[in-house]
XYZ file of C-alpha atoms in Angstrom:
227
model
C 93.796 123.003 94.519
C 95.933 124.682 96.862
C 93.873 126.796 99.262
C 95.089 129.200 102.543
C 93.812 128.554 105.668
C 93.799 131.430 108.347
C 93.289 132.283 111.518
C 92.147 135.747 112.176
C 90.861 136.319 115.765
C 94.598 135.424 118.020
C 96.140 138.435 117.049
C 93.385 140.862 118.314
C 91.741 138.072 121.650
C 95.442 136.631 122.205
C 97.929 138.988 120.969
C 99.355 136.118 119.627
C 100.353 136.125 115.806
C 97.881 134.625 113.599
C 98.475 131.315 111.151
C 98.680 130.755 107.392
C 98.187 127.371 106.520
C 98.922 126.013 103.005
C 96.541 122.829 102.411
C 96.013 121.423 98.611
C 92.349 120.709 99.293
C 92.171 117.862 96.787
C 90.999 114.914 98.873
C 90.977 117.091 102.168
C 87.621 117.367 103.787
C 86.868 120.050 105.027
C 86.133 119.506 108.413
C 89.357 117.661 109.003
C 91.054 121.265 108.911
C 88.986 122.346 112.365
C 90.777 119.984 114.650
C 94.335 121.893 113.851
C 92.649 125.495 114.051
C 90.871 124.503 117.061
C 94.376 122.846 118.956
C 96.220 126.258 118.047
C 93.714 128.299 119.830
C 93.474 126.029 122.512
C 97.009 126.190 123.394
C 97.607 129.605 123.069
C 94.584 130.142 125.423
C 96.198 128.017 127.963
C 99.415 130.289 128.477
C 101.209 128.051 125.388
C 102.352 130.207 122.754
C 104.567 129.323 119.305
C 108.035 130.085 118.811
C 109.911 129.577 115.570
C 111.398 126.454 114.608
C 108.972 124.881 117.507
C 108.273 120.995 116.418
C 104.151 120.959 117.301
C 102.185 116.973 116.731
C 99.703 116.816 114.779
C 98.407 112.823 114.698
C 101.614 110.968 114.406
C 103.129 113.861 111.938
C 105.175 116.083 113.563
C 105.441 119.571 112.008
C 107.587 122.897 112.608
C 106.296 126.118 113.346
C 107.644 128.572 110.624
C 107.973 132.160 110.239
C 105.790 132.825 107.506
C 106.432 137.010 107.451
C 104.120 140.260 107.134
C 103.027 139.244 110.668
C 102.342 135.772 110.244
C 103.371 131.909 111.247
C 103.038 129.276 109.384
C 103.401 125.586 109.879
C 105.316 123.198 107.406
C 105.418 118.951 107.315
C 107.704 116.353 106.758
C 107.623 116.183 103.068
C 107.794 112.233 102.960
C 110.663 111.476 100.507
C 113.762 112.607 102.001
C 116.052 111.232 104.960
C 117.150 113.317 106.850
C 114.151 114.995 106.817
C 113.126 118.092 104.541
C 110.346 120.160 104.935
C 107.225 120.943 102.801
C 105.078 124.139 103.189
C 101.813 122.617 103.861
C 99.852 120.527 106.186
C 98.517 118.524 103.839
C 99.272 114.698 104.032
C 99.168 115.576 108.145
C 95.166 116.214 107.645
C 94.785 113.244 105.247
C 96.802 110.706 107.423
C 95.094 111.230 110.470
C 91.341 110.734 108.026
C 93.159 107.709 106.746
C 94.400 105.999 109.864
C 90.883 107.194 111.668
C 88.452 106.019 108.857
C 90.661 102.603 108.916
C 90.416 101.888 112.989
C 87.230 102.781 112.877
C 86.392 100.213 109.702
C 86.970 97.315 112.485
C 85.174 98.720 115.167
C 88.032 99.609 116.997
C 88.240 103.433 117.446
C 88.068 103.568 121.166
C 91.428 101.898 120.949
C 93.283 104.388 118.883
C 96.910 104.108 119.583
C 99.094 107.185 117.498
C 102.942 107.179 117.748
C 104.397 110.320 116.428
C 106.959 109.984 113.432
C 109.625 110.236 115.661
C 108.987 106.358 117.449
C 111.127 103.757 116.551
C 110.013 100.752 114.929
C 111.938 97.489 114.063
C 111.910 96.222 110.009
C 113.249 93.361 108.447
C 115.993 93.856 106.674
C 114.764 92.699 103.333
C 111.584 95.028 104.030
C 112.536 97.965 102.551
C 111.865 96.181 98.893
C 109.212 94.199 99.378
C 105.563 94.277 97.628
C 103.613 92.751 99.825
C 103.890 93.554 103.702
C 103.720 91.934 107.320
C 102.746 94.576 110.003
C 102.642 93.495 113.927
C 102.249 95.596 116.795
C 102.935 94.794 120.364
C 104.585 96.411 123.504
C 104.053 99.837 122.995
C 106.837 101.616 125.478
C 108.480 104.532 126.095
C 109.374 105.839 122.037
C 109.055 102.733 120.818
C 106.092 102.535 118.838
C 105.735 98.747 118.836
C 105.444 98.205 115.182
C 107.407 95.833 112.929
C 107.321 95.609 109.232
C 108.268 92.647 107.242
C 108.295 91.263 103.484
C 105.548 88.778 103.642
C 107.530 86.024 101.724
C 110.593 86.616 103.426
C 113.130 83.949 103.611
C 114.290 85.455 106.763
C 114.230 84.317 110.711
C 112.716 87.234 111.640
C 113.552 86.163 115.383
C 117.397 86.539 114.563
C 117.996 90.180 116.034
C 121.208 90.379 112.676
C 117.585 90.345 110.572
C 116.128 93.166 112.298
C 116.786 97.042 111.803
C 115.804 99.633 114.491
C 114.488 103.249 112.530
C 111.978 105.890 113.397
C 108.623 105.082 111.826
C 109.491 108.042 109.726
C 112.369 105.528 107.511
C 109.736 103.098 107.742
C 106.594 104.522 105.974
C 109.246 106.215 103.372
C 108.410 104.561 100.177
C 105.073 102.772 101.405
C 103.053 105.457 102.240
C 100.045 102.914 101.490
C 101.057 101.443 105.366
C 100.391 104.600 107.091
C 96.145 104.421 107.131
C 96.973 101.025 109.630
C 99.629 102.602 112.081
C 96.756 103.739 114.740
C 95.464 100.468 115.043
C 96.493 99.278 118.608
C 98.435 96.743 120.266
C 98.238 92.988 119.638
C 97.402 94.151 116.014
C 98.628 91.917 113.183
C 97.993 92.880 109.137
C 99.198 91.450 106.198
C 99.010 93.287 103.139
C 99.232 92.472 99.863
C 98.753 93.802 96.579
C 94.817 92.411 95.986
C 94.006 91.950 100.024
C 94.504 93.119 103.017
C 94.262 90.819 106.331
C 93.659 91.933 109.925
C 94.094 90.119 112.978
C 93.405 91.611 116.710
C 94.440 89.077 119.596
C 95.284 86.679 116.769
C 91.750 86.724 115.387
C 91.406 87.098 112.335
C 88.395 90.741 111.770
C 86.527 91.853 109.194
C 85.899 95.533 107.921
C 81.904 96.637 109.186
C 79.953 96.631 106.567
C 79.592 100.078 104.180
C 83.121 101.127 105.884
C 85.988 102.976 104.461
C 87.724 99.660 104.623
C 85.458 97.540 102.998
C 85.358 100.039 100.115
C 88.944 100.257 99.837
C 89.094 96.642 99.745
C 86.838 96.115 96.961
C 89.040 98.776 94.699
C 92.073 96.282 95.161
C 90.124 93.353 94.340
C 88.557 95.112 91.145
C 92.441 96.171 90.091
């Protein structure tokens, strides 16, 4: 169900205009809308205002301020599907990555550690990646824009160390088509995961950690298994 989302007080405290947000509340909680209502008003009380065609983060989405009329701005997302990039009017999959990828970190205790590149990073894939079913994800050296991530077919035949194997794209190209990745990319460095269709696998400092018990994680896990 697609539901609007203002803001109603910058206008008359900021003289500022106010926000419409499009969000299709199906499998959008609530409270996960707050954090973006409460980082507009923030910055506009600092002295920060919004401009058109402004690019504003939002977890690792990045999303572009938008004159929505009568008054009004709006902000739209990446839409996900297309390279280059086209734009969707909602904030949608913005609010429900950032539950994902939080619900997930948190799953193996390691929230405090929260590490979010912005779509924009680059990240290195294998060059037989972009087909694969079941996926190697390993994160180290996080630096500058690179992100640190690499994705992999898990039963490549592949050196992987051979740089004429590798392919450098934002994390944008990488995620498109296996949106089912992005829930693990805030997981921090010296992460490992291997996914595959029935399991998923995660290693921190090469050891291999289990989802807490009655987490997101361990729920999701169980659904695969039952498939």
């Amino acid at each position: 169900m697609n539901r609007s989302v203002f803001t109603n007080n910058f206008a008359k405290k900021y003289h500022h205009k106010d926000f419409i947000l499009k969000i299709n509340m199906d499998g959008v909680i609530e409270n996960d809308i707050k954090p973006i209502l409460n980082f507009l008003e923030r910055s506009i009380i600092s002295g920060k205002g919004f401009n058109v065609d402004e690019i504003v983060q939002f977890g690792m989405m990045l999303c572009k301020v938008v004159d929505h009329g009568d008054g009004y701005l709006t902000l739209h997302e990446p839409d996900m599907c297309s390279m280059p990039i086209e734009w969707s009017d909602t904030l949608t999959n913005t609010i429900k990555f950032l539950r994902a990828q939080k619900d997930t970190i948190k799953s193996y205790g390691l929230l405090d550690q929260m590490s979010i590149s912005d779509i924009g990073y680059s990240a290195l894939i294998g060059t037989d990646y972009q087909h694969a079913k079941e996926f190697i994800l390993d994160r180290i050296d996080i630096h500058d824009n690179d992100s640190g991530w690499f994705f992999g077919n898990l039963h490549t035949k592949l050196d992987y160390n051979d740089p004429g194997n590798l392919i450098r794209v934002s994390l944008y190209e990488a995620v498109l088509g296996h949106l089912n990745l992005v829930r693990y990319l805030a997981m921090p460095e010296n992460t490992k995961i291997v996914v595959a269709i029935k399991d998923v696998t995660v290693y921190f400092h090469e050891k291999e950690i289990e989802p807490q018990k009655g987490s997101f994680m361990e729920a999701y896990l169980k659904i695969l298994k039952d498939k």
